[in-house]
PDB file of N, CA and C in Angstrom:
ATOM      1  N   UNK C  17     125.127  86.775 112.126  1.00  0.00           N
ATOM      2  CA  UNK C  17     124.909  87.947 111.294  1.00  0.00           C
ATOM      3  C   UNK C  17     124.208  89.019 112.132  1.00  0.00           C
ATOM      4  N   UNK C  18     124.654  90.248 112.020  1.00  0.00           N
ATOM      5  CA  UNK C  18     124.037  91.349 112.747  1.00  0.00           C
ATOM      6  C   UNK C  18     122.673  91.665 112.159  1.00  0.00           C
ATOM      7  N   UNK C  19     121.957  92.511 112.853  1.00  0.00           N
ATOM      8  CA  UNK C  19     120.649  92.923 112.363  1.00  0.00           C
ATOM      9  C   UNK C  19     120.790  93.591 110.998  1.00  0.00           C
ATOM     10  N   UNK C  20     119.866  93.301 110.118  1.00  0.00           N
ATOM     11  CA  UNK C  20     119.890  93.867 108.770  1.00  0.00           C
ATOM     12  C   UNK C  20     118.832  94.955 108.692  1.00  0.00           C
ATOM     13  N   UNK C  21     119.222  96.104 108.194  1.00  0.00           N
ATOM     14  CA  UNK C  21     118.300  97.205 108.008  1.00  0.00           C
ATOM     15  C   UNK C  21     117.412  96.914 106.809  1.00  0.00           C
ATOM     16  N   UNK C  22     116.127  96.970 106.993  1.00  0.00           N
ATOM     17  CA  UNK C  22     115.202  96.716 105.902  1.00  0.00           C
ATOM     18  C   UNK C  22     114.347  97.945 105.662  1.00  0.00           C
ATOM     19  N   UNK C  23     114.124  98.232 104.392  1.00  0.00           N
ATOM     20  CA  UNK C  23     113.242  99.332 104.034  1.00  0.00           C
ATOM     21  C   UNK C  23     111.796  98.856 103.971  1.00  0.00           C
ATOM     22  N   UNK C  24     111.596  97.573 104.094  1.00  0.00           N
ATOM     23  CA  UNK C  24     110.262  96.986 104.110  1.00  0.00           C
ATOM     24  C   UNK C  24     109.877  96.653 105.540  1.00  0.00           C
ATOM     25  N   UNK C  25     108.584  96.620 105.802  1.00  0.00           N
ATOM     26  CA  UNK C  25     108.122  96.242 107.128  1.00  0.00           C
ATOM     27  C   UNK C  25     108.112  94.729 107.290  1.00  0.00           C
ATOM     28  N   UNK C  26     107.989  94.004 106.194  1.00  0.00           N
ATOM     29  CA  UNK C  26     107.821  92.560 106.223  1.00  0.00           C
ATOM     30  C   UNK C  26     109.092  91.908 105.719  1.00  0.00           C
ATOM     31  N   UNK C  27     109.828  91.256 106.574  1.00  0.00           N
ATOM     32  CA  UNK C  27     111.067  90.588 106.199  1.00  0.00           C
ATOM     33  C   UNK C  27     110.760  89.198 105.651  1.00  0.00           C
ATOM     34  N   UNK C  28     111.669  88.623 104.852  1.00  0.00           N
ATOM     35  CA  UNK C  28     111.410  87.300 104.266  1.00  0.00           C
ATOM     36  C   UNK C  28     111.035  86.231 105.295  1.00  0.00           C
ATOM     37  N   UNK C  29     111.695  86.207 106.433  1.00  0.00           N
ATOM     38  CA  UNK C  29     111.357  85.202 107.445  1.00  0.00           C
ATOM     39  C   UNK C  29     109.915  85.379 107.911  1.00  0.00           C
ATOM     40  N   UNK C  30     109.535  86.621 108.185  1.00  0.00           N
ATOM     41  CA  UNK C  30     108.165  86.905 108.614  1.00  0.00           C
ATOM     42  C   UNK C  30     107.172  86.508 107.535  1.00  0.00           C
ATOM     43  N   UNK C  31     107.524  86.777 106.279  1.00  0.00           N
ATOM     44  CA  UNK C  31     106.634  86.473 105.161  1.00  0.00           C
ATOM     45  C   UNK C  31     106.371  84.983 105.064  1.00  0.00           C
ATOM     46  N   UNK C  32     107.417  84.174 105.138  1.00  0.00           N
ATOM     47  CA  UNK C  32     107.203  82.736 104.980  1.00  0.00           C
ATOM     48  C   UNK C  32     106.397  82.159 106.142  1.00  0.00           C
ATOM     49  N   UNK C  33     106.590  82.667 107.349  1.00  0.00           N
ATOM     50  CA  UNK C  33     105.812  82.195 108.499  1.00  0.00           C
ATOM     51  C   UNK C  33     104.345  82.599 108.355  1.00  0.00           C
ATOM     52  N   UNK C  34     104.106  83.846 107.980  1.00  0.00           N
ATOM     53  CA  UNK C  34     102.724  84.321 107.828  1.00  0.00           C
ATOM     54  C   UNK C  34     102.002  83.610 106.681  1.00  0.00           C
ATOM     55  N   UNK C  35     102.716  83.379 105.574  1.00  0.00           N
ATOM     56  CA  UNK C  35     102.105  82.657 104.454  1.00  0.00           C
ATOM     57  C   UNK C  35     101.784  81.215 104.837  1.00  0.00           C
ATOM     58  N   UNK C  36     102.650  80.590 105.615  1.00  0.00           N
ATOM     59  CA  UNK C  36     102.396  79.223 106.076  1.00  0.00           C
ATOM     60  C   UNK C  36     101.180  79.185 106.996  1.00  0.00           C
ATOM     61  N   UNK C  37     101.063  80.171 107.880  1.00  0.00           N
ATOM     62  CA  UNK C  37      99.893  80.246 108.767  1.00  0.00           C
ATOM     63  C   UNK C  37      98.619  80.439 107.953  1.00  0.00           C
ATOM     64  N   UNK C  38      98.695  81.286 106.931  1.00  0.00           N
ATOM     65  CA  UNK C  38      97.523  81.537 106.086  1.00  0.00           C
ATOM     66  C   UNK C  38      97.125  80.278 105.317  1.00  0.00           C
ATOM     67  N   UNK C  39      98.110  79.540 104.823  1.00  0.00           N
ATOM     68  CA  UNK C  39      97.821  78.298 104.099  1.00  0.00           C
ATOM     69  C   UNK C  39      97.178  77.276 105.034  1.00  0.00           C
ATOM     70  N   UNK C  40      97.686  77.172 106.236  1.00  0.00           N
ATOM     71  CA  UNK C  40      97.098  76.250 107.210  1.00  0.00           C
ATOM     72  C   UNK C  40      95.669  76.673 107.530  1.00  0.00           C
ATOM     73  N   UNK C  41      95.473  77.970 107.700  1.00  0.00           N
ATOM     74  CA  UNK C  41      94.131  78.477 107.965  1.00  0.00           C
ATOM     75  C   UNK C  41      93.164  78.173 106.828  1.00  0.00           C
ATOM     76  N   UNK C  42      93.642  78.320 105.590  1.00  0.00           N
ATOM     77  CA  UNK C  42      92.797  78.024 104.427  1.00  0.00           C
ATOM     78  C   UNK C  42      92.459  76.534 104.379  1.00  0.00           C
ATOM     79  N   UNK C  43      93.428  75.703 104.729  1.00  0.00           N
ATOM     80  CA  UNK C  43      93.185  74.250 104.766  1.00  0.00           C
ATOM     81  C   UNK C  43      92.141  73.916 105.817  1.00  0.00           C
ATOM     82  N   UNK C  44      92.303  74.454 107.010  1.00  0.00           N
ATOM     83  CA  UNK C  44      91.376  74.172 108.103  1.00  0.00           C
ATOM     84  C   UNK C  44      89.986  74.740 107.824  1.00  0.00           C
ATOM     85  N   UNK C  45      89.935  75.890 107.182  1.00  0.00           N
ATOM     86  CA  UNK C  45      88.656  76.511 106.829  1.00  0.00           C
ATOM     87  C   UNK C  45      87.835  75.600 105.919  1.00  0.00           C
ATOM     88  N   UNK C  46      88.537  74.858 105.069  1.00  0.00           N
ATOM     89  CA  UNK C  46      87.875  73.913 104.168  1.00  0.00           C
ATOM     90  C   UNK C  46      87.566  72.581 104.857  1.00  0.00           C
ATOM     91  N   UNK C  47      88.073  72.431 106.081  1.00  0.00           N
ATOM     92  CA  UNK C  47      87.851  71.197 106.825  1.00  0.00           C
ATOM     93  C   UNK C  47      88.706  70.040 106.337  1.00  0.00           C
ATOM     94  N   UNK C  48      89.838  70.357 105.701  1.00  0.00           N
ATOM     95  CA  UNK C  48      90.712  69.327 105.151  1.00  0.00           C
ATOM     96  C   UNK C  48      91.796  68.953 106.149  1.00  0.00           C
ATOM     97  N   UNK C  49      92.102  67.653 106.182  1.00  0.00           N
ATOM     98  CA  UNK C  49      93.278  67.185 106.906  1.00  0.00           C
ATOM     99  C   UNK C  49      94.473  67.350 105.976  1.00  0.00           C
ATOM    100  N   UNK C  50      95.652  67.211 106.534  1.00  0.00           N
ATOM    101  CA  UNK C  50      96.850  67.286 105.680  1.00  0.00           C
ATOM    102  C   UNK C  50      96.831  66.191 104.622  1.00  0.00           C
ATOM    103  N   UNK C  51      96.275  65.024 104.980  1.00  0.00           N
ATOM    104  CA  UNK C  51      96.171  63.923 104.013  1.00  0.00           C
ATOM    105  C   UNK C  51      95.364  64.341 102.786  1.00  0.00           C
ATOM    106  N   UNK C  52      94.269  65.036 103.008  1.00  0.00           N
ATOM    107  CA  UNK C  52      93.406  65.487 101.907  1.00  0.00           C
ATOM    108  C   UNK C  52      94.150  66.469 101.020  1.00  0.00           C
ATOM    109  N   UNK C  53      94.805  67.434 101.649  1.00  0.00           N
ATOM    110  CA  UNK C  53      95.562  68.426 100.882  1.00  0.00           C
ATOM    111  C   UNK C  53      96.715  67.766 100.130  1.00  0.00           C
ATOM    112  N   UNK C  54      97.322  66.777 100.741  1.00  0.00           N
ATOM    113  CA  UNK C  54      98.402  66.039 100.093  1.00  0.00           C
ATOM    114  C   UNK C  54      97.897  65.336  98.828  1.00  0.00           C
ATOM    115  N   UNK C  55      96.736  64.718  98.915  1.00  0.00           N
ATOM    116  CA  UNK C  55      96.154  64.047  97.748  1.00  0.00           C
ATOM    117  C   UNK C  55      95.852  65.037  96.626  1.00  0.00           C
ATOM    118  N   UNK C  56      95.366  66.210  96.981  1.00  0.00           N
ATOM    119  CA  UNK C  56      94.977  67.201  95.978  1.00  0.00           C
ATOM    120  C   UNK C  56      96.181  67.900  95.335  1.00  0.00           C
ATOM    121  N   UNK C  57      97.286  68.009  96.080  1.00  0.00           N
ATOM    122  CA  UNK C  57      98.453  68.747  95.573  1.00  0.00           C
ATOM    123  C   UNK C  57      99.596  67.854  95.109  1.00  0.00           C
ATOM    124  N   UNK C  58      99.625  66.631  95.595  1.00  0.00           N
ATOM    125  CA  UNK C  58     100.755  65.758  95.306  1.00  0.00           C
ATOM    126  C   UNK C  58     101.963  66.060  96.181  1.00  0.00           C
ATOM    127  N   UNK C  59     101.770  66.871  97.197  1.00  0.00           N
ATOM    128  CA  UNK C  59     102.839  67.220  98.139  1.00  0.00           C
ATOM    129  C   UNK C  59     102.767  66.251  99.314  1.00  0.00           C
ATOM    130  N   UNK C  60     103.877  65.623  99.682  1.00  0.00           N
ATOM    131  CA  UNK C  60     103.855  64.689 100.810  1.00  0.00           C
ATOM    132  C   UNK C  60     103.359  65.344 102.099  1.00  0.00           C
ATOM    133  N   UNK C  61     102.660  64.561 102.915  1.00  0.00           N
ATOM    134  CA  UNK C  61     102.133  65.060 104.186  1.00  0.00           C
ATOM    135  C   UNK C  61     103.254  65.621 105.060  1.00  0.00           C
ATOM    136  N   UNK C  62     104.404  64.956 105.055  1.00  0.00           N
ATOM    137  CA  UNK C  62     105.529  65.422 105.879  1.00  0.00           C
ATOM    138  C   UNK C  62     105.996  66.815 105.445  1.00  0.00           C
ATOM    139  N   UNK C  63     105.948  67.070 104.131  1.00  0.00           N
ATOM    140  CA  UNK C  63     106.343  68.385 103.619  1.00  0.00           C
ATOM    141  C   UNK C  63     105.321  69.441 104.028  1.00  0.00           C
ATOM    142  N   UNK C  64     104.042  69.097 103.964  1.00  0.00           N
ATOM    143  CA  UNK C  64     102.993  70.033 104.385  1.00  0.00           C
ATOM    144  C   UNK C  64     103.136  70.367 105.867  1.00  0.00           C
ATOM    145  N   UNK C  65     103.426  69.345 106.679  1.00  0.00           N
ATOM    146  CA  UNK C  65     103.612  69.572 108.116  1.00  0.00           C
ATOM    147  C   UNK C  65     104.807  70.503 108.353  1.00  0.00           C
ATOM    148  N   UNK C  66     105.922  70.235 107.646  1.00  0.00           N
ATOM    149  CA  UNK C  66     107.114  71.087 107.792  1.00  0.00           C
ATOM    150  C   UNK C  66     106.796  72.513 107.353  1.00  0.00           C
ATOM    151  N   UNK C  67     106.057  72.665 106.243  1.00  0.00           N
ATOM    152  CA  UNK C  67     105.715  74.003 105.762  1.00  0.00           C
ATOM    153  C   UNK C  67     104.874  74.756 106.790  1.00  0.00           C
ATOM    154  N   UNK C  68     103.873  74.085 107.342  1.00  0.00           N
ATOM    155  CA  UNK C  68     102.991  74.761 108.293  1.00  0.00           C
ATOM    156  C   UNK C  68     103.702  75.138 109.594  1.00  0.00           C
ATOM    157  N   UNK C  69     104.772  74.444 109.929  1.00  0.00           N
ATOM    158  CA  UNK C  69     105.480  74.762 111.176  1.00  0.00           C
ATOM    159  C   UNK C  69     106.696  75.657 110.978  1.00  0.00           C
ATOM    160  N   UNK C  70     107.373  75.534 109.823  1.00  0.00           N
ATOM    161  CA  UNK C  70     108.611  76.309 109.633  1.00  0.00           C
ATOM    162  C   UNK C  70     108.540  77.312 108.490  1.00  0.00           C
ATOM    163  N   UNK C  71     107.578  77.143 107.574  1.00  0.00           N
ATOM    164  CA  UNK C  71     107.492  78.018 106.409  1.00  0.00           C
ATOM    165  C   UNK C  71     108.380  77.562 105.262  1.00  0.00           C
ATOM    166  N   UNK C  72     109.082  76.434 105.420  1.00  0.00           N
ATOM    167  CA  UNK C  72     110.000  75.939 104.393  1.00  0.00           C
ATOM    168  C   UNK C  72     109.273  75.052 103.392  1.00  0.00           C
ATOM    169  N   UNK C  73     109.366  75.422 102.088  1.00  0.00           N
ATOM    170  CA  UNK C  73     108.741  74.644 101.015  1.00  0.00           C
ATOM    171  C   UNK C  73     109.375  75.092  99.705  1.00  0.00           C
ATOM    172  N   UNK C  74     109.375  74.224  98.707  1.00  0.00           N
ATOM    173  CA  UNK C  74     109.925  74.624  97.410  1.00  0.00           C
ATOM    174  C   UNK C  74     108.935  75.542  96.699  1.00  0.00           C
ATOM    175  N   UNK C  75     109.433  76.293  95.747  1.00  0.00           N
ATOM    176  CA  UNK C  75     108.560  77.190  94.989  1.00  0.00           C
ATOM    177  C   UNK C  75     107.502  76.401  94.231  1.00  0.00           C
ATOM    178  N   UNK C  76     107.897  75.303  93.609  1.00  0.00           N
ATOM    179  CA  UNK C  76     106.940  74.479  92.864  1.00  0.00           C
ATOM    180  C   UNK C  76     105.820  73.994  93.783  1.00  0.00           C
ATOM    181  N   UNK C  77     106.177  73.504  94.955  1.00  0.00           N
ATOM    182  CA  UNK C  77     105.172  73.033  95.898  1.00  0.00           C
ATOM    183  C   UNK C  77     104.303  74.183  96.412  1.00  0.00           C
ATOM    184  N   UNK C  78     104.908  75.333  96.639  1.00  0.00           N
ATOM    185  CA  UNK C  78     104.145  76.497  97.088  1.00  0.00           C
ATOM    186  C   UNK C  78     103.110  76.895  96.036  1.00  0.00           C
ATOM    187  N   UNK C  79     103.506  76.877  94.772  1.00  0.00           N
ATOM    188  CA  UNK C  79     102.574  77.245  93.701  1.00  0.00           C
ATOM    189  C   UNK C  79     101.449  76.225  93.570  1.00  0.00           C
ATOM    190  N   UNK C  80     101.761  74.936  93.704  1.00  0.00           N
ATOM    191  CA  UNK C  80     100.708  73.908  93.661  1.00  0.00           C
ATOM    192  C   UNK C  80      99.750  74.082  94.829  1.00  0.00           C
ATOM    193  N   UNK C  81     100.287  74.346  95.993  1.00  0.00           N
ATOM    194  CA  UNK C  81      99.466  74.572  97.180  1.00  0.00           C
ATOM    195  C   UNK C  81      98.572  75.789  96.993  1.00  0.00           C
ATOM    196  N   UNK C  82      99.141  76.855  96.479  1.00  0.00           N
ATOM    197  CA  UNK C  82      98.383  78.085  96.239  1.00  0.00           C
ATOM    198  C   UNK C  82      97.290  77.865  95.200  1.00  0.00           C
ATOM    199  N   UNK C  83      97.581  77.079  94.177  1.00  0.00           N
ATOM    200  CA  UNK C  83      96.591  76.769  93.150  1.00  0.00           C
ATOM    201  C   UNK C  83      95.410  75.998  93.747  1.00  0.00           C
ATOM    202  N   UNK C  84      95.693  74.961  94.502  1.00  0.00           N
ATOM    203  CA  UNK C  84      94.630  74.127  95.074  1.00  0.00           C
ATOM    204  C   UNK C  84      93.804  74.913  96.086  1.00  0.00           C
ATOM    205  N   UNK C  85      94.438  75.804  96.819  1.00  0.00           N
ATOM    206  CA  UNK C  85      93.708  76.603  97.804  1.00  0.00           C
ATOM    207  C   UNK C  85      93.003  77.800  97.157  1.00  0.00           C
ATOM    208  N   UNK C  86      93.166  77.973  95.829  1.00  0.00           N
ATOM    209  CA  UNK C  86      92.392  78.954  95.087  1.00  0.00           C
ATOM    210  C   UNK C  86      92.931  80.363  95.040  1.00  0.00           C
ATOM    211  N   UNK C  87      94.196  80.570  95.343  1.00  0.00           N
ATOM    212  CA  UNK C  87      94.735  81.927  95.387  1.00  0.00           C
ATOM    213  C   UNK C  87      95.867  82.180  94.401  1.00  0.00           C
ATOM    214  N   UNK C  88      96.085  81.294  93.451  1.00  0.00           N
ATOM    215  CA  UNK C  88      97.203  81.452  92.525  1.00  0.00           C
ATOM    216  C   UNK C  88      97.095  82.739  91.708  1.00  0.00           C
ATOM    217  N   UNK C  89      95.895  83.116  91.295  1.00  0.00           N
ATOM    218  CA  UNK C  89      95.718  84.341  90.501  1.00  0.00           C
ATOM    219  C   UNK C  89      96.171  85.594  91.248  1.00  0.00           C
ATOM    220  N   UNK C  90      96.109  85.574  92.565  1.00  0.00           N
ATOM    221  CA  UNK C  90      96.525  86.736  93.350  1.00  0.00           C
ATOM    222  C   UNK C  90      98.029  86.984  93.258  1.00  0.00           C
ATOM    223  N   UNK C  91      98.800  85.973  92.834  1.00  0.00           N
ATOM    224  CA  UNK C  91     100.249  86.132  92.723  1.00  0.00           C
ATOM    225  C   UNK C  91     100.681  86.808  91.426  1.00  0.00           C
ATOM    226  N   UNK C  92      99.780  86.947  90.460  1.00  0.00           N
ATOM    227  CA  UNK C  92     100.146  87.521  89.159  1.00  0.00           C
ATOM    228  C   UNK C  92     100.785  88.895  89.279  1.00  0.00           C
ATOM    229  N   UNK C  93     100.285  89.726  90.124  1.00  0.00           N
ATOM    230  CA  UNK C  93     100.771  91.095  90.220  1.00  0.00           C
ATOM    231  C   UNK C  93     101.827  91.314  91.275  1.00  0.00           C
ATOM    232  N   UNK C  94     102.428  90.244  91.775  1.00  0.00           N
ATOM    233  CA  UNK C  94     103.354  90.388  92.889  1.00  0.00           C
ATOM    234  C   UNK C  94     104.571  91.254  92.554  1.00  0.00           C
ATOM    235  N   UNK C  95     105.023  91.254  91.302  1.00  0.00           N
ATOM    236  CA  UNK C  95     106.189  92.061  90.940  1.00  0.00           C
ATOM    237  C   UNK C  95     105.820  93.339  90.196  1.00  0.00           C
ATOM    238  N   UNK C  96     104.535  93.595  90.015  1.00  0.00           N
ATOM    239  CA  UNK C  96     104.098  94.845  89.404  1.00  0.00           C
ATOM    240  C   UNK C  96     104.038  95.905  90.492  1.00  0.00           C
ATOM    241  N   UNK C  97     104.718  96.991  90.245  1.00  0.00           N
ATOM    242  CA  UNK C  97     104.733  98.042  91.247  1.00  0.00           C
ATOM    243  C   UNK C  97     104.778  99.397  90.563  1.00  0.00           C
ATOM    244  N   UNK C  98     104.035 100.329  91.122  1.00  0.00           N
ATOM    245  CA  UNK C  98     104.056 101.697  90.616  1.00  0.00           C
ATOM    246  C   UNK C  98     105.130 102.523  91.323  1.00  0.00           C
ATOM    247  N   UNK C  99     105.796 101.920  92.286  1.00  0.00           N
ATOM    248  CA  UNK C  99     106.823 102.634  93.026  1.00  0.00           C
ATOM    249  C   UNK C  99     108.056 102.853  92.156  1.00  0.00           C
ATOM    250  N   UNK C 100     108.713 103.977  92.371  1.00  0.00           N
ATOM    251  CA  UNK C 100     109.922 104.298  91.629  1.00  0.00           C
ATOM    252  C   UNK C 100     111.051 103.363  92.056  1.00  0.00           C
ATOM    253  N   UNK C 101     111.834 102.924  91.099  1.00  0.00           N
ATOM    254  CA  UNK C 101     112.948 102.028  91.376  1.00  0.00           C
ATOM    255  C   UNK C 101     114.241 102.837  91.379  1.00  0.00           C
ATOM    256  N   UNK C 102     115.049 102.650  92.424  1.00  0.00           N
ATOM    257  CA  UNK C 102     116.312 103.368  92.564  1.00  0.00           C
ATOM    258  C   UNK C 102     117.466 102.388  92.387  1.00  0.00           C
ATOM    259  N   UNK C 103     118.557 102.876  91.818  1.00  0.00           N
ATOM    260  CA  UNK C 103     119.726 102.018  91.642  1.00  0.00           C
ATOM    261  C   UNK C 103     120.713 102.157  92.796  1.00  0.00           C
ATOM    262  N   UNK C 104     120.528 103.174  93.642  1.00  0.00           N
ATOM    263  CA  UNK C 104     121.411 103.349  94.794  1.00  0.00           C
ATOM    264  C   UNK C 104     120.701 104.169  95.862  1.00  0.00           C
ATOM    265  N   UNK C 105     121.262 104.164  97.061  1.00  0.00           N
ATOM    266  CA  UNK C 105     120.707 104.984  98.135  1.00  0.00           C
ATOM    267  C   UNK C 105     120.912 106.471  97.847  1.00  0.00           C
ATOM    268  N   UNK C 106     122.044 106.807  97.208  1.00  0.00           N
ATOM    269  CA  UNK C 106     122.303 108.209  96.848  1.00  0.00           C
ATOM    270  C   UNK C 106     121.217 108.736  95.917  1.00  0.00           C
ATOM    271  N   UNK C 107     120.843 107.926  94.952  1.00  0.00           N
ATOM    272  CA  UNK C 107     119.791 108.338  94.009  1.00  0.00           C
ATOM    273  C   UNK C 107     118.466 108.520  94.744  1.00  0.00           C
ATOM    274  N   UNK C 108     118.193 107.655  95.688  1.00  0.00           N
ATOM    275  CA  UNK C 108     116.946 107.738  96.436  1.00  0.00           C
ATOM    276  C   UNK C 108     116.886 109.026  97.255  1.00  0.00           C
ATOM    277  N   UNK C 109     118.020 109.428  97.827  1.00  0.00           N
ATOM    278  CA  UNK C 109     118.076 110.625  98.662  1.00  0.00           C
ATOM    279  C   UNK C 109     117.932 111.890  97.826  1.00  0.00           C
ATOM    280  N   UNK C 110     118.484 111.889  96.605  1.00  0.00           N
ATOM    281  CA  UNK C 110     118.461 113.104  95.792  1.00  0.00           C
ATOM    282  C   UNK C 110     117.125 113.341  95.093  1.00  0.00           C
ATOM    283  N   UNK C 111     116.332 112.323  94.920  1.00  0.00           N
ATOM    284  CA  UNK C 111     115.031 112.485  94.255  1.00  0.00           C
ATOM    285  C   UNK C 111     114.034 113.036  95.262  1.00  0.00           C
ATOM    286  N   UNK C 112     113.406 114.131  94.903  1.00  0.00           N
ATOM    287  CA  UNK C 112     112.427 114.745  95.789  1.00  0.00           C
ATOM    288  C   UNK C 112     111.067 114.112  95.532  1.00  0.00           C
ATOM    289  N   UNK C 113     110.352 113.800  96.598  1.00  0.00           N
ATOM    290  CA  UNK C 113     109.038 113.186  96.423  1.00  0.00           C
ATOM    291  C   UNK C 113     108.056 114.164  95.788  1.00  0.00           C
ATOM    292  N   UNK C 114     107.153 113.606  94.991  1.00  0.00           N
ATOM    293  CA  UNK C 114     106.119 114.418  94.363  1.00  0.00           C
ATOM    294  C   UNK C 114     105.094 114.785  95.414  1.00  0.00           C
ATOM    295  N   UNK C 115     104.846 116.058  95.571  1.00  0.00           N
ATOM    296  CA  UNK C 115     103.869 116.503  96.553  1.00  0.00           C
ATOM    297  C   UNK C 115     102.602 116.896  95.805  1.00  0.00           C
ATOM    298  N   UNK C 116     101.519 116.234  96.153  1.00  0.00           N
ATOM    299  CA  UNK C 116     100.239 116.566  95.531  1.00  0.00           C
ATOM    300  C   UNK C 116      99.533 117.558  96.433  1.00  0.00           C
ATOM    301  N   UNK C 117      99.284 118.730  95.867  1.00  0.00           N
ATOM    302  CA  UNK C 117      98.613 119.760  96.635  1.00  0.00           C
ATOM    303  C   UNK C 117      97.139 119.474  96.733  1.00  0.00           C
ATOM    304  N   UNK C 118      96.588 119.783  97.872  1.00  0.00           N
ATOM    305  CA  UNK C 118      95.149 119.702  98.026  1.00  0.00           C
ATOM    306  C   UNK C 118      94.573 121.032  97.583  1.00  0.00           C
ATOM    307  N   UNK C 119      93.433 121.021  97.025  1.00  0.00           N
ATOM    308  CA  UNK C 119      92.806 122.230  96.514  1.00  0.00           C
ATOM    309  C   UNK C 119      92.683 123.278  97.620  1.00  0.00           C
ATOM    310  N   UNK C 120      93.173 124.453  97.338  1.00  0.00           N
ATOM    311  CA  UNK C 120      93.061 125.566  98.261  1.00  0.00           C
ATOM    312  C   UNK C 120      94.128 125.633  99.338  1.00  0.00           C
ATOM    313  N   UNK C 121      95.082 124.709  99.330  1.00  0.00           N
ATOM    314  CA  UNK C 121      96.163 124.760 100.319  1.00  0.00           C
ATOM    315  C   UNK C 121      97.503 124.671  99.611  1.00  0.00           C
ATOM    316  N   UNK C 122      98.550 125.037 100.324  1.00  0.00           N
ATOM    317  CA  UNK C 122      99.895 124.949  99.770  1.00  0.00           C
ATOM    318  C   UNK C 122     100.572 123.700 100.156  1.00  0.00           C
TER     319      UNK C 122
END
């Protein structure tokens, strides 16, 4: 597959790798071995190892991991956005951005 143009800075592959690194960091910060985290989450040690190295994990396991590491509440607003939603690139191009004037300038 050729390179895909993204309007976001963070691509899905990058996201899963960075989230896996953050989860590993949170585990190590608590001084837990994978065995300890496995006991607390019910996720097999082999799955935790695969997640920390490749970023691959099921959504259910990711949510359990996030809950045990104390960050599940931070996911509540993940789909809330104040950004305008466009149905096409043409619509995005035709909409003019709102310019907020600073006091005393144009």
